């Protein structure tokens, strides 16, 4: 089956302050963002027409750009208003929002300071990442040979397009080996995260999650930590070694697109979908549908 190209749709995209026809939202081939990875982005979810934690995402977009040494020329408030208007105009009810900011085409040089900064926001209906079947049975992860880099090697606190090379390599490798997603270790060999989501493991009812010192501490991760607090579930944030993976009972991923996604196995280690992952998944679903959404 051919997937319809994302550039060939009706509707509008917000582009540098204007709503432009979807097919006209283009950029020049000599853009710094394309050649040198001068770009940052966000991924947001729309539930019943409301954007979950919008302002947190927009603030992260600004912070990511600063990590890469550029300023986004629209305030958080302006981008929030543009996003809400776009979701209304596109009539998206259960979908995804993709804001992106990149360095433009004034200078074809590693140096980035002369390049202008551009911003676009697109939204479309996109209810789930995994099929309902895979989601409910739990997904299978394979440990990747690719690793999350050290904080003095890459801008690890930014949601930077350039960092996703590693995720794409790991994800394509996982697909080739028949897994649903990859688990990446970090530069020290500790368990880090999946290609677009954070990782949680459960042992005797206690949550264990890697310390996010060289990868994103996702907005969903932080939401789930709050929900765990509300539900009286104990949480331990620590460095986790891959040799420990066989000692846990349950495992799940968290991310804006993944939501709370049970994991059935990592390599040969199997996990059950037990009460901890079920109760957090239900609590998350209740929250995002309860107008906890507006941000
Ligand atoms: N790690 C990576 C590499 C991601 O791409 C994402 C998705 N943004 C996450 C973690 C989870 O972040 P969030 O919960 O903010 O979506």
mmCIF file of C-alpha atoms and ligand atoms in Angstrom:
data_model
loop_
_atom_site.group_PDB
_atom_site.id
_atom_site.type_symbol
_atom_site.label_atom_id
_atom_site.label_comp_id
_atom_site.label_asym_id
_atom_site.label_seq_id
_atom_site.Cartn_x
_atom_site.Cartn_y
_atom_site.Cartn_z
ATOM 1 C CA UNK A 1 0.000 0.000 0.000
ATOM 2 C CA UNK A 2 1.329 3.447 -0.894
ATOM 3 C CA UNK A 3 1.317 5.941 1.961
ATOM 4 C CA UNK A 4 0.081 9.304 0.667
ATOM 5 C CA UNK A 5 2.912 11.876 0.827
ATOM 6 C CA UNK A 6 2.607 14.288 3.721
ATOM 7 C CA UNK A 7 3.345 17.235 1.417
ATOM 8 C CA UNK A 8 0.303 16.546 -0.759
ATOM 9 C CA UNK A 9 -2.717 17.440 1.342
ATOM 10 C CA UNK A 10 -5.434 20.015 1.555
ATOM 11 C CA UNK A 11 -5.540 22.514 4.401
ATOM 12 C CA UNK A 12 -3.125 25.081 5.785
ATOM 13 C CA UNK A 13 0.216 25.197 7.590
ATOM 14 C CA UNK A 14 1.305 28.081 9.808
ATOM 15 C CA UNK A 15 4.570 29.312 8.281
ATOM 16 C CA UNK A 16 6.544 32.320 9.573
ATOM 17 C CA UNK A 17 3.477 34.081 10.874
ATOM 18 C CA UNK A 18 0.986 33.278 8.079
ATOM 19 C CA UNK A 19 -1.363 30.459 7.213
ATOM 20 C CA UNK A 20 -0.216 29.138 3.815
ATOM 21 C CA UNK A 21 -1.781 26.423 1.639
ATOM 22 C CA UNK A 22 -0.436 23.012 2.769
ATOM 23 C CA UNK A 23 1.353 22.253 -0.525
ATOM 24 C CA UNK A 24 3.124 25.659 -0.551
ATOM 25 C CA UNK A 25 4.869 25.192 2.835
ATOM 26 C CA UNK A 26 8.340 24.692 1.252
ATOM 27 C CA UNK A 27 11.937 25.732 1.978
ATOM 28 C CA UNK A 28 15.076 26.252 -0.080
ATOM 29 C CA UNK A 29 17.560 23.398 -0.716
ATOM 30 C CA UNK A 30 20.402 25.562 0.636
ATOM 31 C CA UNK A 31 18.883 25.817 4.113
ATOM 32 C CA UNK A 32 21.327 25.466 7.000
ATOM 33 C CA UNK A 33 18.798 23.260 8.770
ATOM 34 C CA UNK A 34 19.044 20.669 6.000
ATOM 35 C CA UNK A 35 22.845 20.648 5.550
ATOM 36 C CA UNK A 36 24.069 21.078 9.128
ATOM 37 C CA UNK A 37 21.114 19.926 11.219
ATOM 38 C CA UNK A 38 20.234 23.440 12.431
ATOM 39 C CA UNK A 39 16.703 22.563 13.428
ATOM 40 C CA UNK A 40 14.542 21.773 16.450
ATOM 41 C CA UNK A 41 11.019 20.460 16.653
ATOM 42 C CA UNK A 42 8.166 19.384 18.899
ATOM 43 C CA UNK A 43 5.497 16.695 18.856
ATOM 44 C CA UNK A 44 2.153 17.470 20.483
ATOM 45 C CA UNK A 45 -1.101 15.561 20.803
ATOM 46 C CA UNK A 46 -4.610 16.831 20.276
ATOM 47 C CA UNK A 47 -7.396 15.200 22.272
ATOM 48 C CA UNK A 48 -10.952 16.264 21.482
ATOM 49 C CA UNK A 49 -9.638 19.431 19.851
ATOM 50 C CA UNK A 50 -7.448 20.432 22.878
ATOM 51 C CA UNK A 51 -3.641 20.369 22.782
ATOM 52 C CA UNK A 52 -2.175 18.506 25.762
ATOM 53 C CA UNK A 53 0.356 20.643 27.698
ATOM 54 C CA UNK A 54 0.772 23.014 24.756
ATOM 55 C CA UNK A 55 2.704 25.696 26.638
ATOM 56 C CA UNK A 56 5.214 23.175 28.025
ATOM 57 C CA UNK A 57 5.895 21.996 24.479
ATOM 58 C CA UNK A 58 6.245 25.527 23.121
ATOM 59 C CA UNK A 59 8.603 26.434 25.960
ATOM 60 C CA UNK A 60 10.680 23.347 25.167
ATOM 61 C CA UNK A 61 10.838 24.395 21.499
ATOM 62 C CA UNK A 62 12.272 27.756 22.609
ATOM 63 C CA UNK A 63 14.708 26.052 25.010
ATOM 64 C CA UNK A 64 15.838 23.580 22.325
ATOM 65 C CA UNK A 65 16.581 26.444 19.905
ATOM 66 C CA UNK A 66 18.630 28.242 22.580
ATOM 67 C CA UNK A 67 20.618 25.024 23.170
ATOM 68 C CA UNK A 68 21.507 25.173 19.461
ATOM 69 C CA UNK A 69 22.405 28.868 19.733
ATOM 70 C CA UNK A 70 19.438 30.538 18.058
ATOM 71 C CA UNK A 71 16.329 32.388 19.222
ATOM 72 C CA UNK A 72 12.869 31.686 17.874
ATOM 73 C CA UNK A 73 11.468 34.994 16.576
ATOM 74 C CA UNK A 74 7.944 34.391 17.968
ATOM 75 C CA UNK A 75 7.070 34.406 21.668
ATOM 76 C CA UNK A 76 5.685 31.330 23.433
ATOM 77 C CA UNK A 77 2.347 33.130 23.627
ATOM 78 C CA UNK A 78 2.315 33.900 19.878
ATOM 79 C CA UNK A 79 3.141 30.291 19.011
ATOM 80 C CA UNK A 80 0.515 28.948 21.441
ATOM 81 C CA UNK A 81 -2.141 31.172 19.843
ATOM 82 C CA UNK A 82 -1.038 30.183 16.329
ATOM 83 C CA UNK A 83 -1.183 26.478 17.273
ATOM 84 C CA UNK A 84 -4.693 26.727 18.734
ATOM 85 C CA UNK A 85 -5.952 28.663 15.713
ATOM 86 C CA UNK A 86 -4.367 26.140 13.356
ATOM 87 C CA UNK A 87 -5.944 23.153 15.141
ATOM 88 C CA UNK A 88 -9.337 24.928 14.929
ATOM 89 C CA UNK A 89 -8.900 25.795 11.236
ATOM 90 C CA UNK A 90 -7.800 22.247 10.406
ATOM 91 C CA UNK A 91 -10.677 20.873 12.524
ATOM 92 C CA UNK A 92 -8.336 18.324 14.124
ATOM 93 C CA UNK A 93 -10.064 16.400 16.951
ATOM 94 C CA UNK A 94 -7.707 13.484 17.691
ATOM 95 C CA UNK A 95 -4.364 14.203 16.145
ATOM 96 C CA UNK A 96 -0.810 15.407 16.193
ATOM 97 C CA UNK A 97 0.902 18.814 16.002
ATOM 98 C CA UNK A 98 4.410 19.226 14.593
ATOM 99 C CA UNK A 99 6.086 22.619 15.203
ATOM 100 C CA UNK A 100 9.551 22.961 13.660
ATOM 101 C CA UNK A 101 12.144 25.767 13.657
ATOM 102 C CA UNK A 102 15.199 25.832 11.442
ATOM 103 C CA UNK A 103 18.079 27.976 10.238
ATOM 104 C CA UNK A 104 17.521 29.383 6.755
ATOM 105 C CA UNK A 105 19.522 29.794 3.560
ATOM 106 C CA UNK A 106 21.550 33.028 3.928
ATOM 107 C CA UNK A 107 24.859 31.268 4.540
ATOM 108 C CA UNK A 108 26.117 27.891 3.407
ATOM 109 C CA UNK A 109 28.660 27.462 6.172
ATOM 110 C CA UNK A 110 28.945 25.529 9.369
ATOM 111 C CA UNK A 111 28.658 28.912 11.090
ATOM 112 C CA UNK A 112 25.022 29.535 11.825
ATOM 113 C CA UNK A 113 24.750 33.048 13.160
ATOM 114 C CA UNK A 114 23.958 34.784 9.836
ATOM 115 C CA UNK A 115 21.131 32.414 8.969
ATOM 116 C CA UNK A 116 17.575 33.619 9.581
ATOM 117 C CA UNK A 117 15.296 31.492 11.745
ATOM 118 C CA UNK A 118 12.061 30.078 10.357
ATOM 119 C CA UNK A 119 9.154 28.420 12.112
ATOM 120 C CA UNK A 120 6.313 26.262 10.829
ATOM 121 C CA UNK A 121 3.493 24.380 12.524
ATOM 122 C CA UNK A 122 1.459 21.587 10.943
ATOM 123 C CA UNK A 123 -1.358 19.488 12.388
ATOM 124 C CA UNK A 124 -3.287 16.478 11.161
ATOM 125 C CA UNK A 125 -5.546 13.699 12.395
ATOM 126 C CA UNK A 126 -3.364 10.881 13.722
ATOM 127 C CA UNK A 127 -4.897 8.906 16.545
ATOM 128 C CA UNK A 128 -2.257 6.192 17.329
ATOM 129 C CA UNK A 129 1.383 5.238 16.653
ATOM 130 C CA UNK A 130 0.924 1.481 17.020
ATOM 131 C CA UNK A 131 -2.036 -0.602 15.899
ATOM 132 C CA UNK A 132 -4.656 -1.160 18.592
ATOM 133 C CA UNK A 133 -3.596 -4.817 18.632
ATOM 134 C CA UNK A 134 0.146 -4.124 19.154
ATOM 135 C CA UNK A 135 -0.670 -1.471 21.721
ATOM 136 C CA UNK A 136 -2.817 -3.778 23.830
ATOM 137 C CA UNK A 137 -0.529 -6.840 23.577
ATOM 138 C CA UNK A 138 2.570 -4.759 24.323
ATOM 139 C CA UNK A 139 5.384 -3.960 21.908
ATOM 140 C CA UNK A 140 8.736 -5.714 21.480
ATOM 141 C CA UNK A 141 12.028 -3.823 21.834
ATOM 142 C CA UNK A 142 15.489 -4.865 20.676
ATOM 143 C CA UNK A 143 18.607 -3.306 22.199
ATOM 144 C CA UNK A 144 20.377 -1.208 19.600
ATOM 145 C CA UNK A 145 24.070 -0.953 18.867
ATOM 146 C CA UNK A 146 23.508 2.837 18.683
ATOM 147 C CA UNK A 147 23.878 4.842 21.882
ATOM 148 C CA UNK A 148 22.736 8.146 23.336
ATOM 149 C CA UNK A 149 25.734 10.505 23.295
ATOM 150 C CA UNK A 150 27.432 12.305 26.175
ATOM 151 C CA UNK A 151 26.325 15.850 27.143
ATOM 152 C CA UNK A 152 29.703 17.204 25.976
ATOM 153 C CA UNK A 153 29.318 15.490 22.576
ATOM 154 C CA UNK A 154 25.834 16.591 21.526
ATOM 155 C CA UNK A 155 23.110 19.024 22.658
ATOM 156 C CA UNK A 156 21.323 16.265 24.590
ATOM 157 C CA UNK A 157 18.798 18.569 26.312
ATOM 158 C CA UNK A 158 17.454 19.830 22.982
ATOM 159 C CA UNK A 159 14.812 18.165 20.868
ATOM 160 C CA UNK A 160 17.224 18.737 18.001
ATOM 161 C CA UNK A 161 16.649 17.270 14.538
ATOM 162 C CA UNK A 162 20.342 16.320 14.277
ATOM 163 C CA UNK A 163 20.069 13.968 17.277
ATOM 164 C CA UNK A 164 17.374 11.968 15.501
ATOM 165 C CA UNK A 165 19.933 10.471 13.105
ATOM 166 C CA UNK A 166 20.750 8.086 15.936
ATOM 167 C CA UNK A 167 17.063 7.316 16.490
ATOM 168 C CA UNK A 168 16.422 6.691 12.789
ATOM 169 C CA UNK A 169 19.416 4.336 12.538
ATOM 170 C CA UNK A 170 18.282 2.468 15.642
ATOM 171 C CA UNK A 171 14.635 2.360 14.581
ATOM 172 C CA UNK A 172 15.390 1.079 11.063
ATOM 173 C CA UNK A 173 17.714 -1.552 12.525
ATOM 174 C CA UNK A 174 14.947 -2.634 14.951
ATOM 175 C CA UNK A 175 12.451 -2.859 12.062
ATOM 176 C CA UNK A 176 14.865 -5.034 10.071
ATOM 177 C CA UNK A 177 15.180 -7.394 13.034
ATOM 178 C CA UNK A 178 11.417 -7.653 13.484
ATOM 179 C CA UNK A 179 11.115 -5.494 16.625
ATOM 180 C CA UNK A 180 8.585 -2.700 17.096
ATOM 181 C CA UNK A 181 11.187 -0.252 18.439
ATOM 182 C CA UNK A 182 14.747 -0.038 19.741
ATOM 183 C CA UNK A 183 16.086 0.375 23.259
ATOM 184 C CA UNK A 184 19.160 2.611 23.316
ATOM 185 C CA UNK A 185 21.846 2.468 25.956
ATOM 186 C CA UNK A 186 23.786 5.642 26.756
ATOM 187 C CA UNK A 187 27.465 6.405 26.163
ATOM 188 C CA UNK A 188 28.334 4.761 29.511
ATOM 189 C CA UNK A 189 26.340 1.617 28.747
ATOM 190 C CA UNK A 190 23.366 2.410 31.027
ATOM 191 C CA UNK A 191 19.796 1.832 29.819
ATOM 192 C CA UNK A 192 18.539 5.134 28.334
ATOM 193 C CA UNK A 193 15.330 5.294 26.265
ATOM 194 C CA UNK A 194 13.547 4.190 23.084
ATOM 195 C CA UNK A 195 13.762 6.107 19.788
ATOM 196 C CA UNK A 196 10.928 8.503 20.657
ATOM 197 C CA UNK A 197 9.904 7.668 24.207
ATOM 198 C CA UNK A 198 11.179 7.283 27.779
ATOM 199 C CA UNK A 199 11.417 3.940 29.564
ATOM 200 C CA UNK A 200 9.939 2.697 32.844
ATOM 201 C CA UNK A 201 10.449 -0.694 34.498
ATOM 202 C CA UNK A 202 8.496 -2.151 37.413
ATOM 203 C CA UNK A 203 9.808 -4.417 40.160
ATOM 204 C CA UNK A 204 7.492 -5.513 42.990
ATOM 205 C CA UNK A 205 5.197 -2.546 42.373
ATOM 206 C CA UNK A 206 8.026 0.052 42.381
ATOM 207 C CA UNK A 207 8.768 2.094 39.271
ATOM 208 C CA UNK A 208 12.374 2.363 38.125
ATOM 209 C CA UNK A 209 13.304 4.835 35.415
ATOM 210 C CA UNK A 210 16.697 5.925 34.080
ATOM 211 C CA UNK A 211 18.089 9.261 35.291
ATOM 212 C CA UNK A 212 17.656 11.604 32.316
ATOM 213 C CA UNK A 213 21.163 13.050 32.344
ATOM 214 C CA UNK A 214 21.899 12.592 28.622
ATOM 215 C CA UNK A 215 18.455 12.394 26.980
ATOM 216 C CA UNK A 216 15.106 14.170 27.126
ATOM 217 C CA UNK A 217 13.116 14.021 30.328
ATOM 218 C CA UNK A 218 9.879 13.869 28.360
ATOM 219 C CA UNK A 219 6.757 15.804 29.221
ATOM 220 C CA UNK A 220 4.869 12.487 29.352
ATOM 221 C CA UNK A 221 7.564 11.026 31.629
ATOM 222 C CA UNK A 222 7.087 13.895 34.071
ATOM 223 C CA UNK A 223 3.292 13.577 33.832
ATOM 224 C CA UNK A 224 3.526 9.842 34.630
ATOM 225 C CA UNK A 225 5.825 10.557 37.600
ATOM 226 C CA UNK A 226 3.130 12.924 38.954
ATOM 227 C CA UNK A 227 0.405 10.323 38.355
ATOM 228 C CA UNK A 228 2.519 7.692 40.128
ATOM 229 C CA UNK A 229 2.743 10.077 43.096
ATOM 230 C CA UNK A 230 -1.064 10.495 43.101
ATOM 231 C CA UNK A 231 -1.547 6.709 42.976
ATOM 232 C CA UNK A 232 0.954 6.095 45.797
ATOM 233 C CA UNK A 233 3.363 4.209 43.514
ATOM 234 C CA UNK A 234 6.981 4.442 44.657
ATOM 235 C CA UNK A 235 9.475 5.723 42.064
ATOM 236 C CA UNK A 236 13.235 5.227 41.899
ATOM 237 C CA UNK A 237 15.148 7.320 39.365
ATOM 238 C CA UNK A 238 18.582 5.809 38.892
ATOM 239 C CA UNK A 239 21.141 4.432 36.474
ATOM 240 C CA UNK A 240 19.970 1.012 35.273
ATOM 241 C CA UNK A 241 22.370 -1.534 33.818
ATOM 242 C CA UNK A 242 21.254 -3.750 30.896
ATOM 243 C CA UNK A 243 22.118 -6.871 32.944
ATOM 244 C CA UNK A 244 19.239 -5.923 35.277
ATOM 245 C CA UNK A 245 16.581 -5.995 32.542
ATOM 246 C CA UNK A 246 15.674 -9.616 33.351
ATOM 247 C CA UNK A 247 14.818 -8.764 36.968
ATOM 248 C CA UNK A 248 11.724 -6.604 36.252
ATOM 249 C CA UNK A 249 8.058 -7.710 36.030
ATOM 250 C CA UNK A 250 6.582 -4.947 33.879
ATOM 251 C CA UNK A 251 7.897 -2.422 31.387
ATOM 252 C CA UNK A 252 6.428 0.486 29.468
ATOM 253 C CA UNK A 253 7.334 3.529 27.378
ATOM 254 C CA UNK A 254 6.041 7.084 27.721
ATOM 255 C CA UNK A 255 5.862 9.760 25.067
ATOM 256 C CA UNK A 256 3.488 12.260 23.559
ATOM 257 C CA UNK A 257 2.822 9.977 20.602
ATOM 258 C CA UNK A 258 3.326 6.626 22.414
ATOM 259 C CA UNK A 259 1.302 7.728 25.464
ATOM 260 C CA UNK A 260 1.741 4.958 28.114
ATOM 261 C CA UNK A 261 2.721 2.017 25.919
ATOM 262 C CA UNK A 262 3.198 -1.426 27.517
ATOM 263 C CA UNK A 263 6.334 -3.329 26.445
ATOM 264 C CA UNK A 264 6.026 -7.107 26.060
ATOM 265 C CA UNK A 265 9.719 -7.852 25.733
ATOM 266 C CA UNK A 266 13.225 -6.409 25.483
ATOM 267 C CA UNK A 267 15.421 -8.858 23.563
ATOM 268 C CA UNK A 268 14.760 -12.229 25.316
ATOM 269 C CA UNK A 269 13.340 -10.682 28.535
ATOM 270 C CA UNK A 270 9.558 -10.900 28.772
ATOM 271 C CA UNK A 271 7.247 -8.653 30.779
ATOM 272 C CA UNK A 272 3.603 -8.918 31.722
ATOM 273 C CA UNK A 273 1.059 -6.156 31.415
ATOM 274 C CA UNK A 274 0.379 -5.971 35.140
ATOM 275 C CA UNK A 275 -1.515 -3.726 37.516
ATOM 276 C CA UNK A 276 1.103 -0.943 37.630
ATOM 277 C CA UNK A 277 1.232 -0.300 33.890
ATOM 278 C CA UNK A 278 -2.541 -0.723 33.618
ATOM 279 C CA UNK A 279 -3.340 1.757 36.378
ATOM 280 C CA UNK A 280 -0.886 4.374 35.027
ATOM 281 C CA UNK A 281 -2.155 3.927 31.494
ATOM 282 C CA UNK A 282 -5.761 4.393 32.639
ATOM 283 C CA UNK A 283 -4.836 7.429 34.750
ATOM 284 C CA UNK A 284 -3.002 8.976 31.784
ATOM 285 C CA UNK A 285 -5.952 8.386 29.455
ATOM 286 C CA UNK A 286 -8.314 9.965 32.003
ATOM 287 C CA UNK A 287 -6.043 12.988 32.387
ATOM 288 C CA UNK A 288 -5.599 13.731 28.689
ATOM 289 C CA UNK A 289 -9.339 13.443 28.075
ATOM 290 C CA UNK A 290 -10.264 15.537 31.096
ATOM 291 C CA UNK A 291 -9.207 18.931 29.834
ATOM 292 C CA UNK A 292 -5.876 18.343 31.689
ATOM 293 C CA UNK A 293 -5.273 18.823 28.019
ATOM 294 C CA UNK A 294 -5.314 22.574 27.726
ATOM 295 C CA UNK A 295 -1.953 24.126 28.319
HETATM 296 N N1 LIG B 1 12.814 10.719 23.984
HETATM 297 C C1 LIG B 1 12.824 11.002 22.664
HETATM 298 C C2 LIG B 1 14.081 10.725 21.886
HETATM 299 C C3 LIG B 1 11.701 11.551 22.054
HETATM 300 O O1 LIG B 1 11.705 11.827 20.739
HETATM 301 C C4 LIG B 1 10.544 11.775 22.823
HETATM 302 C C5 LIG B 1 9.319 12.350 22.168
HETATM 303 N N2 LIG B 1 9.355 13.747 22.199
HETATM 304 C C6 LIG B 1 10.567 11.457 24.194
HETATM 305 C C7 LIG B 1 11.718 10.925 24.744
HETATM 306 C C8 LIG B 1 9.356 11.673 25.054
HETATM 307 O O2 LIG B 1 9.101 13.050 25.198
HETATM 308 P P1 LIG B 1 7.631 13.621 25.413
HETATM 309 O O3 LIG B 1 7.016 12.818 26.498
HETATM 310 O O4 LIG B 1 7.861 15.023 25.803
HETATM 311 O O5 LIG B 1 6.909 13.460 24.127
#
